[in-house]
CSV table of C-alpha atoms in Angstrom, one decimal:
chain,number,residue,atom,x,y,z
A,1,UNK,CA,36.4,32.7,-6.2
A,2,UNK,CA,32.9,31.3,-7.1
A,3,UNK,CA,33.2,28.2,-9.5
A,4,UNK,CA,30.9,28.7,-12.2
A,5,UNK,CA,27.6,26.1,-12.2
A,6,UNK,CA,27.3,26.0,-7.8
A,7,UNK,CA,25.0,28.0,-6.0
A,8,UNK,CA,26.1,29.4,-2.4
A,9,UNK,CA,24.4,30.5,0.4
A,10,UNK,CA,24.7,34.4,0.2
A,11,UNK,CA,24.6,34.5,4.2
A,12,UNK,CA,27.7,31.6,4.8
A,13,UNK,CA,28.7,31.3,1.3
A,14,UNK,CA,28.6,27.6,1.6
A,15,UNK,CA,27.8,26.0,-1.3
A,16,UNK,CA,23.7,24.8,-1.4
A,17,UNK,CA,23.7,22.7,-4.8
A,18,UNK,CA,21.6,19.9,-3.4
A,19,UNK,CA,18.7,22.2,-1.3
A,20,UNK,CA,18.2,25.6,-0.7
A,21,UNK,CA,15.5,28.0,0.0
A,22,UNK,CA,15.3,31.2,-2.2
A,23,UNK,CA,13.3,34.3,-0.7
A,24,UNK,CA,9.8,35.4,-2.8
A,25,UNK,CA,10.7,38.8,-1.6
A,26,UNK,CA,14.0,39.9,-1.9
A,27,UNK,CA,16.0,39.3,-5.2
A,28,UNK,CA,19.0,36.8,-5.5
A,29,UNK,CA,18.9,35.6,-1.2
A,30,UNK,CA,19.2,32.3,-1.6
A,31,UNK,CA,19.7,30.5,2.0
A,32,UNK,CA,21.5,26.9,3.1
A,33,UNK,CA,18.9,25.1,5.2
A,34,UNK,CA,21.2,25.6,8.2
A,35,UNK,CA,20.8,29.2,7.5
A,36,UNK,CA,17.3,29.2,7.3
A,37,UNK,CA,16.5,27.0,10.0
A,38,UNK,CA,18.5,29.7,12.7
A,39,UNK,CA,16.8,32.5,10.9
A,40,UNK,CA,19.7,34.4,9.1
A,41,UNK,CA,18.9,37.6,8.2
A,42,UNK,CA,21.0,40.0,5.6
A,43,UNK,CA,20.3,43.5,3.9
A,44,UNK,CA,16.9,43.7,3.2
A,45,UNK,CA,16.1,40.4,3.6
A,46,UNK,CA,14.2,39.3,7.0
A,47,UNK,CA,13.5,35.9,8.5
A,48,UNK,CA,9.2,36.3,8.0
A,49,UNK,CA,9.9,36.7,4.4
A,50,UNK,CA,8.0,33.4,2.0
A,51,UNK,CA,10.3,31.4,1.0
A,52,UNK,CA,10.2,28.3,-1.8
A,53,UNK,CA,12.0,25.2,-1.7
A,54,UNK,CA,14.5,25.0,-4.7
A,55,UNK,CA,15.8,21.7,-6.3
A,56,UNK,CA,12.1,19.5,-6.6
A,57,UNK,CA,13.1,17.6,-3.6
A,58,UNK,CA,15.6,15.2,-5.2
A,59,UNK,CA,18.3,15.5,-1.8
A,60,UNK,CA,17.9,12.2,0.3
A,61,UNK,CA,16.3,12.8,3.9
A,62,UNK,CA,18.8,9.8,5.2
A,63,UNK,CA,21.4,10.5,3.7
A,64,UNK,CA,24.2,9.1,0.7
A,65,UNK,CA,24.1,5.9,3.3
A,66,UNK,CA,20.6,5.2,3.5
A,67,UNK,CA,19.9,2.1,1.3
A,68,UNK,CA,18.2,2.5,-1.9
A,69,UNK,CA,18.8,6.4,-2.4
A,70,UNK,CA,14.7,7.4,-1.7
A,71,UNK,CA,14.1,11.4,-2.7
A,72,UNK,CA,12.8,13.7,-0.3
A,73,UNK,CA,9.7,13.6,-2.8
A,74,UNK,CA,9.4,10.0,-2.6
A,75,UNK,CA,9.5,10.1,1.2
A,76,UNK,CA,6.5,12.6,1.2
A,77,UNK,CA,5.1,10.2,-1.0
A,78,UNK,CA,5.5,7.6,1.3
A,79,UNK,CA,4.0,8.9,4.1
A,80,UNK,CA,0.6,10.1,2.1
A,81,UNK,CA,0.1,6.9,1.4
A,82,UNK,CA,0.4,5.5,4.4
A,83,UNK,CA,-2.2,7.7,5.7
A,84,UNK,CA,-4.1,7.6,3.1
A,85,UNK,CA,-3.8,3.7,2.1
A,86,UNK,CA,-3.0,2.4,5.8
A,87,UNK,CA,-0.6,0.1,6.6
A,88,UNK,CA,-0.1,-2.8,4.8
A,89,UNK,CA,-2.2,-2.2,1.2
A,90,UNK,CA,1.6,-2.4,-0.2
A,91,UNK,CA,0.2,-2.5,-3.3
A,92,UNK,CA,-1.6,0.8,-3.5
A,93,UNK,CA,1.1,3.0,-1.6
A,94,UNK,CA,4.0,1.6,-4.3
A,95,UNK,CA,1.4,3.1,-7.2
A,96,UNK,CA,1.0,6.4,-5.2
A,97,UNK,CA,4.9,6.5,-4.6
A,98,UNK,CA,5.7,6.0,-8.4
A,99,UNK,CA,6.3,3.3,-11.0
A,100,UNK,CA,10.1,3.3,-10.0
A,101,UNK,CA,9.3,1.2,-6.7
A,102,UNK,CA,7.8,-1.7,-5.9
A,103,UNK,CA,5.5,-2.8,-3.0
A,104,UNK,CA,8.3,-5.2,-1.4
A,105,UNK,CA,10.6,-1.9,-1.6
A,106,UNK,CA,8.1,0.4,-0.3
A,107,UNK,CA,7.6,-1.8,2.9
A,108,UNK,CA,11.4,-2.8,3.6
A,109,UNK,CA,11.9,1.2,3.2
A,110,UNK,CA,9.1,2.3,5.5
A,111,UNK,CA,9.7,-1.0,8.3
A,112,UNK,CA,13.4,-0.2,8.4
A,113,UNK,CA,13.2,4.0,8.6
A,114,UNK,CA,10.1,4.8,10.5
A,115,UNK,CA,9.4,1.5,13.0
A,116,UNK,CA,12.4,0.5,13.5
A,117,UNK,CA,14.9,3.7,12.6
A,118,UNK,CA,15.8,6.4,15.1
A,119,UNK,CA,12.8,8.0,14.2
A,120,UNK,CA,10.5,4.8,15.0
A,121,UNK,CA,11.8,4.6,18.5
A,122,UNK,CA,11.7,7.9,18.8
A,123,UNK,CA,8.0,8.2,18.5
A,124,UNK,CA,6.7,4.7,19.5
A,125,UNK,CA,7.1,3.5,23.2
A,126,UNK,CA,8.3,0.3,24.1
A,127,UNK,CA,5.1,-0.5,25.7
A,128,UNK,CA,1.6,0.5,24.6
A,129,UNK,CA,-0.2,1.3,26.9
A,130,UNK,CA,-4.3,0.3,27.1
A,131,UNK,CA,-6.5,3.1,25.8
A,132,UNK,CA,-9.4,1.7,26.5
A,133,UNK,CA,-10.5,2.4,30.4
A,134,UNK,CA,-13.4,0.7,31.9
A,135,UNK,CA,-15.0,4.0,33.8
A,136,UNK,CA,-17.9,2.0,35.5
A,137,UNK,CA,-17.1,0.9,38.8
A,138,UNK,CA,-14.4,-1.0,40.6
A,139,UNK,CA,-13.3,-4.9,40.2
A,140,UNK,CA,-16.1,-7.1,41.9
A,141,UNK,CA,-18.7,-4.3,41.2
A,142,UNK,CA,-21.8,-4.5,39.6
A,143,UNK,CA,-20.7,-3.8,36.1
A,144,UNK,CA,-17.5,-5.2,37.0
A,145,UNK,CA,-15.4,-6.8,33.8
A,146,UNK,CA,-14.9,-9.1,36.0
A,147,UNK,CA,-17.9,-11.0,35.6
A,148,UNK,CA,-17.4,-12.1,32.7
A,149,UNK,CA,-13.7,-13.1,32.5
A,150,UNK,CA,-13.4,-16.1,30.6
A,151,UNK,CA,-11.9,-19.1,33.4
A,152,UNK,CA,-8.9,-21.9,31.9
A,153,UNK,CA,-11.1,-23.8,29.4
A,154,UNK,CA,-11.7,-27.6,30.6
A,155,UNK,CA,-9.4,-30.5,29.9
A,156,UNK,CA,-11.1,-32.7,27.7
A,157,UNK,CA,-11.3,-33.9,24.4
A,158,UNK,CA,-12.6,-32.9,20.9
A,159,UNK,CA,-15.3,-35.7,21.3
A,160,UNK,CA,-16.4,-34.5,24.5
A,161,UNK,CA,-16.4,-31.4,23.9
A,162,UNK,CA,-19.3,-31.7,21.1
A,163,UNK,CA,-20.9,-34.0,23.7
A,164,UNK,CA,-21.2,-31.3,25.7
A,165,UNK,CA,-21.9,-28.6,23.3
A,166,UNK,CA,-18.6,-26.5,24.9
A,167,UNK,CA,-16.0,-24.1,22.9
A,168,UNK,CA,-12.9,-24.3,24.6
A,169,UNK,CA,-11.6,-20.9,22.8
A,170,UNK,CA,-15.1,-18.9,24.4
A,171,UNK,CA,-15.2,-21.2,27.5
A,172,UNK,CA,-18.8,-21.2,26.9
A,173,UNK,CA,-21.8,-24.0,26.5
A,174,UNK,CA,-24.4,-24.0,23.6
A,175,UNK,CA,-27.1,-23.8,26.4
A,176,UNK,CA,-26.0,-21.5,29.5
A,177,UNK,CA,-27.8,-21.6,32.6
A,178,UNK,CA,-30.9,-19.2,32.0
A,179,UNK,CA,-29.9,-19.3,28.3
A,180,UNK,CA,-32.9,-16.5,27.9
A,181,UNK,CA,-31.4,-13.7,30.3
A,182,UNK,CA,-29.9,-11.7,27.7
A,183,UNK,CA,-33.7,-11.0,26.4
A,184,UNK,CA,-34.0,-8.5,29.3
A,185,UNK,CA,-31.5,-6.0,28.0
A,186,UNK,CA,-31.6,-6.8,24.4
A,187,UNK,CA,-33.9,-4.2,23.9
A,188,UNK,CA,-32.8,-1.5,26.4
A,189,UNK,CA,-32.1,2.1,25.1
A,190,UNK,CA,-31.5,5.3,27.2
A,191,UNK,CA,-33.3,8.1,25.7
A,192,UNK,CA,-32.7,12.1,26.5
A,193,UNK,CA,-37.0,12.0,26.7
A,194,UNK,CA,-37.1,9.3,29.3
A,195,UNK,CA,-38.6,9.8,32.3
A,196,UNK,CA,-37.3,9.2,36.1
A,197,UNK,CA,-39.9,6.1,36.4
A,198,UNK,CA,-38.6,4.6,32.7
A,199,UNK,CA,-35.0,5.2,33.7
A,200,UNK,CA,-35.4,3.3,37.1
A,201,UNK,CA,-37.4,0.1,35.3
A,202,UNK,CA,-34.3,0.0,32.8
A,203,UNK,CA,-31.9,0.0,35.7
A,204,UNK,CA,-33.7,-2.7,37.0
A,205,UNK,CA,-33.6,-4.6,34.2
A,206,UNK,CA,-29.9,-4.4,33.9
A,207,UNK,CA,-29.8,-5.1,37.9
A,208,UNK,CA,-31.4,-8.5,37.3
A,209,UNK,CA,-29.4,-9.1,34.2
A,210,UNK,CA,-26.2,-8.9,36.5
A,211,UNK,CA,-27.6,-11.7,38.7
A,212,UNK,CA,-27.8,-13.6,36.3
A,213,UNK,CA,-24.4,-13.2,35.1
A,214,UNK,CA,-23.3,-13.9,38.3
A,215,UNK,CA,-25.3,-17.3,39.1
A,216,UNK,CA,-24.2,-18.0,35.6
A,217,UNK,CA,-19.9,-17.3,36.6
A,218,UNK,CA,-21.1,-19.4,39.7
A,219,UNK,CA,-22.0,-22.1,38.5
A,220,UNK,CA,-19.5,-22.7,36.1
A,221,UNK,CA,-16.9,-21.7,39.2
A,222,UNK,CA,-18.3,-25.1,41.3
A,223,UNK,CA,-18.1,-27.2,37.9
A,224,UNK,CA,-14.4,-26.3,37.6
A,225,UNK,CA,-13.6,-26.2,41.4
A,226,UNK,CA,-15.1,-29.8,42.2
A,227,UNK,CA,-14.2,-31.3,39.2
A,228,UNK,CA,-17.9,-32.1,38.2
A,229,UNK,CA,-17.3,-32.2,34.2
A,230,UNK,CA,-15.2,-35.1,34.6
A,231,UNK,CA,-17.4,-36.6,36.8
A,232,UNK,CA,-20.1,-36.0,34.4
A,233,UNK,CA,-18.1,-37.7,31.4
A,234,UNK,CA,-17.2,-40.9,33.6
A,235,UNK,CA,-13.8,-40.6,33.3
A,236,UNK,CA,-11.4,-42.4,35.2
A,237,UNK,CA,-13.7,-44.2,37.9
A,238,UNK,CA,-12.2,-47.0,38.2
A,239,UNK,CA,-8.8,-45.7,39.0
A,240,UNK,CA,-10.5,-43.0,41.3
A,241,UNK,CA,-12.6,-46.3,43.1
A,242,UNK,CA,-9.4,-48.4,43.1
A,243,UNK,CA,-7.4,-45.5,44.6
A,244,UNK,CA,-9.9,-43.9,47.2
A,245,UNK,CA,-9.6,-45.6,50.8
A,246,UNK,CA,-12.3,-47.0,53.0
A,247,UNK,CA,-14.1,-43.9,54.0
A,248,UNK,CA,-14.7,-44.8,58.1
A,249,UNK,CA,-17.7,-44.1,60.5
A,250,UNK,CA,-16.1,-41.2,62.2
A,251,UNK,CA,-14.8,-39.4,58.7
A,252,UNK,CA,-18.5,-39.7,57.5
A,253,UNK,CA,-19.9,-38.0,60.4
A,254,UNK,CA,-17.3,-35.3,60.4
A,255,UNK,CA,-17.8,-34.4,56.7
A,256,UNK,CA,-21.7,-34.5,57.4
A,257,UNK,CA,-20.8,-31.7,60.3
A,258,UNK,CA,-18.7,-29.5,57.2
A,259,UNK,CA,-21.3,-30.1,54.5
A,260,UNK,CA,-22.5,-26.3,55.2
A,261,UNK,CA,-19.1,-24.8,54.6
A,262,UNK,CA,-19.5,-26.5,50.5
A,263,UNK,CA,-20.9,-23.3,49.3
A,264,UNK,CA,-18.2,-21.1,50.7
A,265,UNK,CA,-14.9,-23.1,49.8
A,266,UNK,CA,-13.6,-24.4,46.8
A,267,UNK,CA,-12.9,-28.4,46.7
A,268,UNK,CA,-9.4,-28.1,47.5
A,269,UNK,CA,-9.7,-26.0,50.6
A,270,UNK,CA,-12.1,-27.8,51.4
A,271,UNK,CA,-10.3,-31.0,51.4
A,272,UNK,CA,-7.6,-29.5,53.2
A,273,UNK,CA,-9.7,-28.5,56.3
A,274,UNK,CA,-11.2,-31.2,56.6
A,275,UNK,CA,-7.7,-33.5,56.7
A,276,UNK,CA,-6.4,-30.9,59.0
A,277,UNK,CA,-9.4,-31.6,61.4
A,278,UNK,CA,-9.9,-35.2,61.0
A,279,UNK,CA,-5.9,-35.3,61.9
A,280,UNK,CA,-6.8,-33.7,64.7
A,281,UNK,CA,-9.3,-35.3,66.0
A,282,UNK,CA,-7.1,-38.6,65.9
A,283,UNK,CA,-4.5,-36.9,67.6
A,284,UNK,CA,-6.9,-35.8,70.3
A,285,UNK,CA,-8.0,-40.1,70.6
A,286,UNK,CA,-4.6,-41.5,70.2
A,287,UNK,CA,-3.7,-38.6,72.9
A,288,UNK,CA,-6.5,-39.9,75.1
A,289,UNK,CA,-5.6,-43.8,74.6
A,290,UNK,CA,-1.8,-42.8,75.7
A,291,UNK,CA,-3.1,-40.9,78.8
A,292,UNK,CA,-5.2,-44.5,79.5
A,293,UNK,CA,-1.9,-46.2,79.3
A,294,UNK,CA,-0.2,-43.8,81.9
A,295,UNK,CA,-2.8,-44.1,84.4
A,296,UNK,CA,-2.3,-47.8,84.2
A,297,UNK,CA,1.4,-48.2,84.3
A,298,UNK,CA,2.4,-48.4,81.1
A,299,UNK,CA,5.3,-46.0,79.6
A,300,UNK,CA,6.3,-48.4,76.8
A,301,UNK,CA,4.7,-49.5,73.5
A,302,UNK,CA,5.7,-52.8,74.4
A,303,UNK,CA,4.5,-52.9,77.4
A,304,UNK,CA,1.2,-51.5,75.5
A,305,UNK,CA,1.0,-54.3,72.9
A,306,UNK,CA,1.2,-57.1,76.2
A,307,UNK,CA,-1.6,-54.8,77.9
A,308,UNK,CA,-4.1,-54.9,75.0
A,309,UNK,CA,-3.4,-58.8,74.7
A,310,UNK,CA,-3.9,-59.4,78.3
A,311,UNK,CA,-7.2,-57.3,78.1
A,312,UNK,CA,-8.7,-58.9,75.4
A,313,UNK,CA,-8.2,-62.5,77.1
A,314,UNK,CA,-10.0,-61.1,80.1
A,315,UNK,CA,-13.2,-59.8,78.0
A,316,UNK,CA,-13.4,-62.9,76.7
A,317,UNK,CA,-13.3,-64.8,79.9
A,318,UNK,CA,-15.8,-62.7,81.4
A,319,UNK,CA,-17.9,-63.7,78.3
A,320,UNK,CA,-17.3,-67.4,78.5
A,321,UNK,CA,-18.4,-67.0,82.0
A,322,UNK,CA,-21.7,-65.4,81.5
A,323,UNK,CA,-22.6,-68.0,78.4
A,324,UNK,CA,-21.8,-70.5,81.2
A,325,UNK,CA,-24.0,-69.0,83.6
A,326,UNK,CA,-26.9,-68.5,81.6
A,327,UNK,CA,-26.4,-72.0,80.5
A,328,UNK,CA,-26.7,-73.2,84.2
A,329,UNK,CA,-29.8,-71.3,84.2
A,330,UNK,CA,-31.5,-72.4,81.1
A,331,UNK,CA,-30.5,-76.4,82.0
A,332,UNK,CA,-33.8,-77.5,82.5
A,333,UNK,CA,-34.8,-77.2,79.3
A,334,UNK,CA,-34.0,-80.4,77.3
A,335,UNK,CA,-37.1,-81.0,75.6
A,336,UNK,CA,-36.2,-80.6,72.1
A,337,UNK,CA,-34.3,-78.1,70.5
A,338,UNK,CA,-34.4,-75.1,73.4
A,339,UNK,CA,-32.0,-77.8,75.3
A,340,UNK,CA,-29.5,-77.8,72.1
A,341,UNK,CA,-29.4,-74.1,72.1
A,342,UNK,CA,-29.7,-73.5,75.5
A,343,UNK,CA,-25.6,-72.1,75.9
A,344,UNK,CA,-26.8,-69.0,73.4
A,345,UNK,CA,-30.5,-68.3,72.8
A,346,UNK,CA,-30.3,-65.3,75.7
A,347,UNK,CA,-27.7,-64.0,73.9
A,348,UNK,CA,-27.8,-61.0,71.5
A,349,UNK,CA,-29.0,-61.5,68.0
A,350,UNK,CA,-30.3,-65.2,68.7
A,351,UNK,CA,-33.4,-64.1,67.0
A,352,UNK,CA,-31.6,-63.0,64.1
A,353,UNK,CA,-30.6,-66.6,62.8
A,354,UNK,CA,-32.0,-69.4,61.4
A,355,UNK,CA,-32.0,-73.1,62.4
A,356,UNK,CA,-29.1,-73.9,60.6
A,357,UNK,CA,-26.9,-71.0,61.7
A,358,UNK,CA,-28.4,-71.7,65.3
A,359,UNK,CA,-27.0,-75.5,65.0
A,360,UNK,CA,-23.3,-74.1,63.9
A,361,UNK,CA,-23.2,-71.5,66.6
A,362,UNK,CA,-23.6,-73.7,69.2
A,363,UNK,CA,-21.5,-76.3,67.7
A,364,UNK,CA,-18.6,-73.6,67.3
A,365,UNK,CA,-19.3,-71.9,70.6
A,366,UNK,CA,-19.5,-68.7,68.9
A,367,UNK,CA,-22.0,-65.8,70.0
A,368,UNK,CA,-24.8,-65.4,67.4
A,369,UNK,CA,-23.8,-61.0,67.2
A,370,UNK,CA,-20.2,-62.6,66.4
A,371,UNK,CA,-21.2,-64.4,64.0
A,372,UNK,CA,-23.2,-61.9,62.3
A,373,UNK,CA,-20.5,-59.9,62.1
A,374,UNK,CA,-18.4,-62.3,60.7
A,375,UNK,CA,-21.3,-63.3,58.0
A,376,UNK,CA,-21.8,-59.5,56.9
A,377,UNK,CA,-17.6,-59.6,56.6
A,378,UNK,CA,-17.4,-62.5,54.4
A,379,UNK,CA,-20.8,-61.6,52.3
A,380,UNK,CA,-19.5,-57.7,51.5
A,381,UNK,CA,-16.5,-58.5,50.3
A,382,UNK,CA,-17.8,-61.4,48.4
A,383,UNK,CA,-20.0,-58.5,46.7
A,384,UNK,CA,-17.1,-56.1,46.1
A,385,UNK,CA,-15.2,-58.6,44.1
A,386,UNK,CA,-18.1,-59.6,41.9
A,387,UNK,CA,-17.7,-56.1,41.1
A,388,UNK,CA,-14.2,-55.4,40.1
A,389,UNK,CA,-13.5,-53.6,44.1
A,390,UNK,CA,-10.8,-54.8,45.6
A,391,UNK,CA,-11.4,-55.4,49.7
A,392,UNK,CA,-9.3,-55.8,52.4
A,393,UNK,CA,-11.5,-56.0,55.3
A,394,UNK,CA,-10.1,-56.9,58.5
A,395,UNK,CA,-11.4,-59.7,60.7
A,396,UNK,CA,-11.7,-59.8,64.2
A,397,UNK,CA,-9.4,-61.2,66.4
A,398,UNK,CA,-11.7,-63.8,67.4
A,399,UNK,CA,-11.8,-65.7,64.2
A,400,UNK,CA,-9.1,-67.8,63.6
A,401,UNK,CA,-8.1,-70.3,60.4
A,402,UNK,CA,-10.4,-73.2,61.8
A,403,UNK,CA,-13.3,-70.9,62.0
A,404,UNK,CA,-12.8,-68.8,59.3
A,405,UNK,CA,-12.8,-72.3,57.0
A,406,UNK,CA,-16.0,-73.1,59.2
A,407,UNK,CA,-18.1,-70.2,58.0
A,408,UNK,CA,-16.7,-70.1,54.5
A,409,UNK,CA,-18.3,-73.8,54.0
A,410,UNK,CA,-21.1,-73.0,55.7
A,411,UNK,CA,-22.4,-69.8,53.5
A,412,UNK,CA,-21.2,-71.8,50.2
A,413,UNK,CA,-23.7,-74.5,51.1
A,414,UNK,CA,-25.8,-72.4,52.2
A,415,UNK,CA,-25.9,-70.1,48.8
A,416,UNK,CA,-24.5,-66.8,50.4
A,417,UNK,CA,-21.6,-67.1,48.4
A,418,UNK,CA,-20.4,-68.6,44.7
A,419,UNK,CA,-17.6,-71.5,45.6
A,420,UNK,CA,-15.2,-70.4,43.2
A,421,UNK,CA,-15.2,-66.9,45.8
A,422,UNK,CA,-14.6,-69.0,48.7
């Protein structure tokens, strides 16, 4: 029997105290929602039939659990205000809701039950994906995005930075190459009355614009590639002078050979091939030197080390014999000085001294190109300490502690070189 006080559901007879839906048409059909929803239908009654929504929407749409107890009015609420408001004007959508919430409660409410509820992942993917779609033309095109993708910004400090007029966050420089380029499509428009002729001369314009763009990216691709901001601010120098290595004859020739290829590789490939060849290449001569060795003999590196001795002591006695002979030949001359230097003045570079370095030649028996080359030794790296370089040139074989002492005095005297760098 019907307790007196509840409504019931007149197709189910559940009871429908917290929400039912009462039919405009028929009299006293009253349905539960689960009734309604499946479309019950009973005497008269039939499922097209209006309906109106009785109880003033005071049931809970989460149910008894969710936290805070928010009315089904209050939820329709909610959600007005969030499209009307948008999210995050807390302020505004607790007014709209009612006087009975405040904005902290209005965003806990709508965070917890439609982001991150069932119903928030539910209708929002895990991933977003981009709506915007770049329709005009392929990567590396010429409208390509990629043109103007902003490279790593460059390593340097707040100070330098102004110096250079850069903003790290833009990667860009107060004045860009061809700072005026953007004045040829600054005042470009596409009208529907434009003729073929005026839609061509604006294409143009945009044609030369990209260039631009693209000398612009380039340049700023070499700068970053070889390092050249750096190099601009001075920084490090001395550690990069005190770390690079003697650059040789052959390494300078080789990299004059690849200077063409700058343009089409970046610093570090470039590097790379060019220590891959220059390895080569003394493979190829220390190849060539071992073949040498075989064809005279030798199968040991020992045996190697004795050979290069033993030849070196036979160049020089074939040049102790031809200063010797052209002595013999020039020993009528003792009038003077030409019989003093007699031993070396048909020798190479005999021109090249003066009377003093003519005197210690010939009183050291040393070849005036010898000398020279021990002179242009001593006075380079005299120069390279004055300025902070450290040098470790080699000296010939020739030149032993008696004659190295020798020259040393002789060029301090002489005013080639400070005594405190002797």
């Amino acid at each position: 029997m019907a307790e007196p006080g509840k409504q019931y559901c007149v197709y189910c007879l559940a009871e429908v105290s917290p929400l039912r839906f009462r039919c405009t048409e028929c009299r006293d059909i009253e349905l539960c929602p689960e009734c309604f929803s499946a479309g019950a239908e009973i005497g008269h009654h039939r499922r097209y039939h209006g309906y109106q929504l009785v109880d003033g929407g005071h049931f809970t749409l989460w149910g008894p659990e969710a936290e805070g107890g928010w009315t089904y009015r209050e939820e329709q609420l909610l959600l007005d205000a969030i499209e009307q408001f948008g999210f995050g004007n807390w302020e505004d959508m607790a007014a709209h809701v009612g006087a009975s919430r405040t904005p902290q409660e209005v965003k806990e409410h709508y965070v917890l039950m439609y982001i991150h509820g069932n119903l928030g992942k539910a209708c929002i993917p895990d991933t977003i994906p981009n709506r915007v779609t770049d329709h005009t033309c392929p990567s590396g095109g010429p409208l390509s995005p990629s043109l103007t993708t902003p490279l790593p910004p460059v390593d340097i400090s707040v100070a330098e930075q102004q110096q250079l007029g850069y903003m790290p966050l833009r990667d860009d420089y107060d004045i860009e190459y061809d700072q005026d380029a953007e004045r040829l499509i600054s005042g470009l428009s596409v009208n529907y009355d434009d003729e073929d002729l005026e839609i061509e001369l604006k294409r143009a314009h945009v044609d030369m614009y990209v260039r631009k763009l693209r000398e612009r990216q380039r340049r700023k691709n070499i700068a970053k590639d070889y390092n050249l901001v750096p190099a601009f601010l001075g920084k490090d120098k001395k550690k990069e002078r005190a770390a690079r290595r003697k650059v040789t004859k052959e390494e300078k020739e080789l990299r004059l050979k690849l200077r063409p290829l700058y343009q089409l590789m970046s610093c570090k490939e470039f590097d790379d091939l060019f220590e891959t060849m220059y390895k080569e290449k003394m493979l190829r001569a220390k190849i060539r030197e071992l073949q040498c060795y075989r064809n005279n003999g030798i199968s040991k590196m020992q045996e190697s080390a004795e050979y290069e001795v033993a030849r070196d002591k036979r160049e020089k006695r074939k040049e102790n014999k031809a200063v010797k002979a052209v002595a013999a030949a020039g020993g009528g001359k003792e009038d003077g000085r030409d019989g003093e230097f007699a031993a070396i003045e048909h020798l190479p570079g005999f021109e090249l001294l003066s009377g003093r370095e003519k005197v210690l030649c010939s009183s050291l028996n040393l070849s005036p190109a010898r000398y020279v080359t021990v002179k242009t030794i001593f006075i380079k790296d005299h120069l390279q300490k004055r300025q902070g370089i450290p040098s470790k040139s080699r000296l010939p074989s020739y030149v032993d502690k008696v004659l190295m002492k020798r020259i040393l005095n002789f060029l301090t005297e002489s005013g080639w070189i400070s005594r405190d760098a002797s």
